[in-house]
């Protein structure tokens, strides 16, 4: 094993991102917990054991991403792992949405992943000792099977999946793996915003009869980041209690 790897995790102030930050820190990585809500990221970093540092980033803003990268280089070191977890949506029928909403959904959920990856890709080099550089993108089962009331978000997440696969093909020559994790309905503040009726119906439809805990999703991220996963790239793993079973 080489030196301690640094992972940048976006969306780390809440829900799945906070669980990913906790899990990667427990796995022995140094974690930059990055979020537009830097106070929340700070609370997460303080509450957890391990080497975690909170930083602000707005994934929709190129200058903010460049500032994060410069700060991480100066204060933490060159990262070897990027987990794009920041995301946002509001439940609503597509017919009732407007262009401002579409643009916000795509800016955060799709272009945020694209811009973070583009900025940090030059850092993701080296490896060969079980610490190959990694990109893990948090997509959604909405992007595989569709999801009522999340139509534009589902399109953005489908984009994240296709982006991840194409990136995996391009970056393989540099030893970088890129994989996507697709959570099913997960017990986080984002999902709390859904109508009770929809949430209840989803839980009933899940074969394992419960929502995902954010730690369930973090476990899948930990696998893709682990040294043993160095031969796994361009893959999409649903963590959904069996709600979706993709061929
Ligand atoms: P959450 O709302 O609990 O956390 C999302 C985090 O992203 C927040 O801390 C928020 O501040 C941050 N964020 C939002 N916009 C940002 C921006 N512009 N720049 C930086 N950070 C920003 O949501 P969650 O449920 O933990 O979602 C995490 C990821 O998992 C998202 O990509 C989401 O789409 C995906 N997901 C969630 C579910 C679910 O059921 N909760 C299901 C499938 C996929």
GROMACS .gro file of C-alpha atoms and ligand atoms in nm:
model
  291
    1UNK     CA    1   0.000   0.000   0.000
    2UNK     CA    2   0.115   0.353  -0.076
    3UNK     CA    3   0.053   0.665   0.129
    4UNK     CA    4  -0.285   0.747   0.278
    5UNK     CA    5  -0.515   0.831  -0.011
    6UNK     CA    6  -0.716   1.152  -0.006
    7UNK     CA    7  -1.077   1.134  -0.120
    8UNK     CA    8  -1.288   1.435  -0.216
    9UNK     CA    9  -1.656   1.367  -0.143
   10UNK     CA   10  -1.916   1.620  -0.258
   11UNK     CA   11  -2.254   1.650  -0.089
   12UNK     CA   12  -2.084   1.539   0.233
   13UNK     CA   13  -2.287   1.763   0.466
   14UNK     CA   14  -2.593   1.539   0.461
   15UNK     CA   15  -2.747   1.199   0.395
   16UNK     CA   16  -2.557   0.966   0.164
   17UNK     CA   17  -2.254   1.196   0.120
   18UNK     CA   18  -2.207   1.220   0.497
   19UNK     CA   19  -2.227   0.840   0.523
   20UNK     CA   20  -1.974   0.802   0.240
   21UNK     CA   21  -1.737   1.047   0.414
   22UNK     CA   22  -1.774   0.849   0.738
   23UNK     CA   23  -1.718   0.516   0.568
   24UNK     CA   24  -1.412   0.622   0.367
   25UNK     CA   25  -1.258   0.779   0.679
   26UNK     CA   26  -1.324   0.453   0.865
   27UNK     CA   27  -1.155   0.272   0.574
   28UNK     CA   28  -0.843   0.478   0.647
   29UNK     CA   29  -0.867   0.743   0.375
   30UNK     CA   30  -0.816   1.112   0.435
   31UNK     CA   31  -1.149   1.273   0.343
   32UNK     CA   32  -1.228   1.620   0.214
   33UNK     CA   33  -1.596   1.663   0.298
   34UNK     CA   34  -1.706   1.919   0.040
   35UNK     CA   35  -2.048   2.079   0.026
   36UNK     CA   36  -2.220   2.407  -0.052
   37UNK     CA   37  -2.332   2.382   0.312
   38UNK     CA   38  -1.985   2.411   0.463
   39UNK     CA   39  -2.122   2.444   0.818
   40UNK     CA   40  -2.301   2.112   0.775
   41UNK     CA   41  -1.986   1.955   0.632
   42UNK     CA   42  -1.795   2.091   0.932
   43UNK     CA   43  -2.043   1.930   1.172
   44UNK     CA   44  -2.004   1.597   0.989
   45UNK     CA   45  -1.624   1.619   0.994
   46UNK     CA   46  -1.616   1.710   1.365
   47UNK     CA   47  -1.855   1.436   1.471
   48UNK     CA   48  -1.661   1.153   1.306
   49UNK     CA   49  -1.342   0.974   1.400
   50UNK     CA   50  -1.071   0.976   1.134
   51UNK     CA   51  -0.907   1.236   0.914
   52UNK     CA   52  -1.186   1.455   0.775
   53UNK     CA   53  -1.166   1.817   0.665
   54UNK     CA   54  -1.467   2.024   0.563
   55UNK     CA   55  -1.448   2.249   0.259
   56UNK     CA   56  -1.702   2.459   0.066
   57UNK     CA   57  -1.784   2.388  -0.295
   58UNK     CA   58  -2.072   2.479  -0.523
   59UNK     CA   59  -2.059   2.212  -0.792
   60UNK     CA   60  -2.251   2.439  -1.033
   61UNK     CA   61  -1.977   2.704  -1.021
   62UNK     CA   62  -1.647   2.646  -1.205
   63UNK     CA   63  -1.463   2.909  -0.999
   64UNK     CA   64  -1.575   2.745  -0.676
   65UNK     CA   65  -1.455   2.405  -0.800
   66UNK     CA   66  -1.118   2.551  -0.905
   67UNK     CA   67  -1.084   2.717  -0.562
   68UNK     CA   68  -1.161   2.386  -0.390
   69UNK     CA   69  -0.895   2.207  -0.593
   70UNK     CA   70  -0.632   2.476  -0.521
   71UNK     CA   71  -0.719   2.466  -0.151
   72UNK     CA   72  -0.704   2.084  -0.136
   73UNK     CA   73  -0.366   2.084  -0.311
   74UNK     CA   74  -0.226   2.347  -0.075
   75UNK     CA   75  -0.367   2.219   0.252
   76UNK     CA   76  -0.427   1.845   0.212
   77UNK     CA   77  -0.244   1.713  -0.095
   78UNK     CA   78  -0.334   1.568  -0.433
   79UNK     CA   79  -0.650   1.357  -0.411
   80UNK     CA   80  -0.665   1.005  -0.555
   81UNK     CA   81  -1.038   0.944  -0.513
   82UNK     CA   82  -1.338   1.152  -0.619
   83UNK     CA   83  -1.692   1.071  -0.506
   84UNK     CA   84  -1.956   1.288  -0.674
   85UNK     CA   85  -2.253   1.270  -0.440
   86UNK     CA   86  -2.399   1.624  -0.435
   87UNK     CA   87  -2.751   1.614  -0.575
   88UNK     CA   88  -3.087   1.783  -0.558
   89UNK     CA   89  -3.447   1.737  -0.668
   90UNK     CA   90  -3.803   1.830  -0.580
   91UNK     CA   91  -4.089   1.592  -0.642
   92UNK     CA   92  -4.333   1.713  -0.909
   93UNK     CA   93  -4.501   1.609  -1.231
   94UNK     CA   94  -4.298   1.701  -1.540
   95UNK     CA   95  -4.594   1.891  -1.691
   96UNK     CA   96  -4.586   2.127  -1.392
   97UNK     CA   97  -4.216   2.210  -1.415
   98UNK     CA   98  -4.044   2.495  -1.595
   99UNK     CA   99  -3.712   2.574  -1.758
  100UNK     CA  100  -3.560   2.731  -1.445
  101UNK     CA  101  -3.626   2.406  -1.258
  102UNK     CA  102  -3.484   2.188  -1.540
  103UNK     CA  103  -3.171   2.398  -1.552
  104UNK     CA  104  -3.120   2.374  -1.176
  105UNK     CA  105  -3.168   1.996  -1.177
  106UNK     CA  106  -2.927   1.946  -1.467
  107UNK     CA  107  -2.672   2.195  -1.330
  108UNK     CA  108  -2.643   2.019  -0.994
  109UNK     CA  109  -2.704   1.654  -1.081
  110UNK     CA  110  -2.536   1.626  -1.422
  111UNK     CA  111  -2.307   1.920  -1.499
  112UNK     CA  112  -2.190   1.924  -1.135
  113UNK     CA  113  -2.054   1.572  -1.181
  114UNK     CA  114  -1.904   1.661  -1.520
  115UNK     CA  115  -1.734   1.978  -1.393
  116UNK     CA  116  -1.597   1.821  -1.072
  117UNK     CA  117  -1.460   1.526  -1.268
  118UNK     CA  118  -1.306   1.750  -1.535
  119UNK     CA  119  -1.134   1.962  -1.269
  120UNK     CA  120  -0.998   1.674  -1.062
  121UNK     CA  121  -0.913   1.426  -1.339
  122UNK     CA  122  -0.555   1.556  -1.380
  123UNK     CA  123  -0.497   1.462  -1.013
  124UNK     CA  124  -0.617   1.108  -1.054
  125UNK     CA  125  -0.290   0.947  -1.158
  126UNK     CA  126  -0.050   0.690  -1.023
  127UNK     CA  127  -0.143   0.364  -0.860
  128UNK     CA  128  -0.018   0.019  -0.948
  129UNK     CA  129   0.005  -0.068  -0.579
  130UNK     CA  130  -0.361  -0.135  -0.509
  131UNK     CA  131  -0.432   0.236  -0.467
  132UNK     CA  132  -0.538   0.314  -0.822
  133UNK     CA  133  -0.723   0.642  -0.862
  134UNK     CA  134  -1.099   0.614  -0.849
  135UNK     CA  135  -1.410   0.804  -0.949
  136UNK     CA  136  -1.741   0.697  -0.799
  137UNK     CA  137  -2.054   0.879  -0.910
  138UNK     CA  138  -2.378   0.860  -0.715
  139UNK     CA  139  -2.647   0.828  -0.979
  140UNK     CA  140  -2.995   0.689  -0.900
  141UNK     CA  141  -3.218   0.402  -0.998
  142UNK     CA  142  -3.437   0.680  -1.140
  143UNK     CA  143  -3.169   0.701  -1.410
  144UNK     CA  144  -3.202   0.331  -1.492
  145UNK     CA  145  -3.573   0.259  -1.469
  146UNK     CA  146  -3.734   0.602  -1.458
  147UNK     CA  147  -3.926   0.745  -1.162
  148UNK     CA  148  -4.263   0.923  -1.155
  149UNK     CA  149  -4.234   1.280  -1.030
  150UNK     CA  150  -3.859   1.284  -1.096
  151UNK     CA  151  -3.854   1.301  -1.474
  152UNK     CA  152  -3.587   1.564  -1.539
  153UNK     CA  153  -3.378   1.434  -1.247
  154UNK     CA  154  -3.404   1.082  -1.393
  155UNK     CA  155  -3.273   1.217  -1.724
  156UNK     CA  156  -2.981   1.385  -1.547
  157UNK     CA  157  -2.901   1.066  -1.354
  158UNK     CA  158  -2.921   0.861  -1.675
  159UNK     CA  159  -2.666   1.108  -1.809
  160UNK     CA  160  -2.443   1.046  -1.506
  161UNK     CA  161  -2.454   0.672  -1.577
  162UNK     CA  162  -2.359   0.711  -1.945
  163UNK     CA  163  -2.095   0.970  -1.853
  164UNK     CA  164  -1.943   0.730  -1.600
  165UNK     CA  165  -1.921   0.447  -1.854
  166UNK     CA  166  -1.760   0.667  -2.120
  167UNK     CA  167  -1.519   0.814  -1.865
  168UNK     CA  168  -1.426   0.461  -1.759
  169UNK     CA  169  -1.332   0.382  -2.119
  170UNK     CA  170  -1.124   0.700  -2.163
  171UNK     CA  171  -0.952   0.701  -1.824
  172UNK     CA  172  -0.863   0.330  -1.816
  173UNK     CA  173  -0.535   0.402  -1.998
  174UNK     CA  174  -0.431   0.611  -1.694
  175UNK     CA  175  -0.532   0.337  -1.451
  176UNK     CA  176  -0.839   0.527  -1.331
  177UNK     CA  177  -1.157   0.333  -1.258
  178UNK     CA  178  -1.498   0.499  -1.278
  179UNK     CA  179  -1.815   0.338  -1.149
  180UNK     CA  180  -2.165   0.447  -1.055
  181UNK     CA  181  -2.374   0.359  -0.753
  182UNK     CA  182  -2.750   0.384  -0.795
  183UNK     CA  183  -2.932   0.421  -0.465
  184UNK     CA  184  -3.294   0.323  -0.443
  185UNK     CA  185  -3.516   0.517  -0.200
  186UNK     CA  186  -3.285   0.612   0.087
  187UNK     CA  187  -3.366   0.756   0.427
  188UNK     CA  188  -3.220   1.108   0.387
  189UNK     CA  189  -3.349   1.469   0.397
  190UNK     CA  190  -3.385   1.457   0.015
  191UNK     CA  191  -3.627   1.164   0.033
  192UNK     CA  192  -3.816   1.318   0.329
  193UNK     CA  193  -3.926   1.587   0.084
  194UNK     CA  194  -4.134   1.333  -0.109
  195UNK     CA  195  -4.511   1.306  -0.046
  196UNK     CA  196  -4.601   1.053   0.231
  197UNK     CA  197  -4.817   0.854  -0.009
  198UNK     CA  198  -4.533   0.802  -0.256
  199UNK     CA  199  -4.286   0.716   0.020
  200UNK     CA  200  -4.523   0.458   0.169
  201UNK     CA  201  -4.591   0.300  -0.170
  202UNK     CA  202  -4.219   0.274  -0.244
  203UNK     CA  203  -4.141   0.100   0.086
  204UNK     CA  204  -4.420  -0.153   0.014
  205UNK     CA  205  -4.274  -0.218  -0.331
  206UNK     CA  206  -3.921  -0.283  -0.201
  207UNK     CA  207  -3.867  -0.661  -0.167
  208UNK     CA  208  -3.649  -0.610   0.143
  209UNK     CA  209  -3.931  -0.392   0.287
  210UNK     CA  210  -3.730  -0.097   0.412
  211UNK     CA  211  -3.569   0.219   0.284
  212UNK     CA  212  -3.194   0.211   0.232
  213UNK     CA  213  -2.990   0.345   0.517
  214UNK     CA  214  -2.723   0.590   0.385
  215UNK     CA  215  -2.463   0.345   0.519
  216UNK     CA  216  -2.592   0.080   0.273
  217UNK     CA  217  -2.499   0.312  -0.014
  218UNK     CA  218  -2.165   0.405   0.145
  219UNK     CA  219  -2.074   0.037   0.163
  220UNK     CA  220  -2.102   0.008  -0.217
  221UNK     CA  221  -1.886   0.319  -0.261
  222UNK     CA  222  -1.630   0.169  -0.024
  223UNK     CA  223  -1.617  -0.143  -0.243
  224UNK     CA  224  -1.546   0.054  -0.561
  225UNK     CA  225  -1.273   0.252  -0.380
  226UNK     CA  226  -1.116  -0.057  -0.218
  227UNK     CA  227  -0.787  -0.199  -0.354
  228UNK     CA  228  -0.964  -0.525  -0.443
  229UNK     CA  229  -1.191  -0.346  -0.691
  230UNK     CA  230  -0.905  -0.234  -0.915
  231UNK     CA  231  -1.033  -0.451  -1.204
  232UNK     CA  232  -1.390  -0.320  -1.186
  233UNK     CA  233  -1.469  -0.022  -1.405
  234UNK     CA  234  -1.762   0.122  -1.600
  235UNK     CA  235  -2.008  -0.063  -1.377
  236UNK     CA  236  -2.341   0.046  -1.234
  237UNK     CA  237  -2.447  -0.101  -0.901
  238UNK     CA  238  -2.801  -0.057  -0.772
  239UNK     CA  239  -2.841  -0.060  -0.395
  240UNK     CA  240  -3.216  -0.067  -0.370
  241UNK     CA  241  -3.335  -0.357  -0.155
  242UNK     CA  242  -3.431  -0.537  -0.475
  243UNK     CA  243  -3.670  -0.263  -0.595
  244UNK     CA  244  -3.485  -0.271  -0.924
  245UNK     CA  245  -3.319  -0.578  -1.070
  246UNK     CA  246  -3.139  -0.481  -1.386
  247UNK     CA  247  -3.016  -0.735  -1.636
  248LIG     P1  248  -2.930   1.524   0.078
  248LIG     O1  249  -3.021   1.634   0.039
  248LIG     O2  250  -2.939   1.466   0.215
  248LIG     O3  251  -2.778   1.567   0.052
  248LIG     C1  252  -2.738   1.630  -0.066
  248LIG     C2  253  -2.620   1.720  -0.034
  248LIG     O4  254  -2.578   1.782  -0.157
  248LIG     C3  255  -2.655   1.830   0.064
  248LIG     O5  256  -2.562   1.834   0.171
  248LIG     C4  257  -2.648   1.957  -0.021
  248LIG     O6  258  -2.606   2.072   0.051
  248LIG     C5  259  -2.547   1.915  -0.126
  248LIG     N1  260  -2.556   2.002  -0.245
  248LIG     C6  261  -2.668   2.037  -0.311
  248LIG     N2  262  -2.638   2.122  -0.410
  248LIG     C7  263  -2.503   2.139  -0.408
  248LIG     C8  264  -2.412   2.216  -0.485
  248LIG     N3  265  -2.454   2.295  -0.586
  248LIG     N4  266  -2.280   2.209  -0.456
  248LIG     C9  267  -2.237   2.132  -0.353
  248LIG     N5  268  -2.319   2.058  -0.275
  248LIG    C10  269  -2.451   2.063  -0.302
  248LIG     O7  270  -2.953   1.412  -0.033
  248LIG     P2  271  -2.913   1.256  -0.037
  248LIG     O8  272  -3.039   1.181  -0.039
  248LIG     O9  273  -2.807   1.224   0.061
  248LIG    O10  274  -2.854   1.250  -0.185
  248LIG    C11  275  -2.718   1.223  -0.213
  248LIG    C12  276  -2.707   1.174  -0.357
  248LIG    O11  277  -2.780   1.052  -0.368
  248LIG    C13  278  -2.767   1.268  -0.460
  248LIG    O12  279  -2.687   1.268  -0.578
  248LIG    C14  280  -2.902   1.207  -0.487
  248LIG    O13  281  -2.951   1.242  -0.614
  248LIG    C15  282  -2.871   1.060  -0.477
  248LIG     N6  283  -2.987   0.974  -0.453
  248LIG    C16  284  -3.061   0.984  -0.339
  248LIG    C17  285  -3.170   0.900  -0.321
  248LIG    C18  286  -3.258   0.906  -0.198
  248LIG    O14  287  -3.360   0.836  -0.194
  248LIG     N7  288  -3.223   0.981  -0.095
  248LIG    C19  289  -3.201   0.803  -0.417
  248LIG    C20  290  -3.123   0.796  -0.532
  248LIG    C21  291  -3.014   0.881  -0.547
   0.00000   0.00000   0.00000
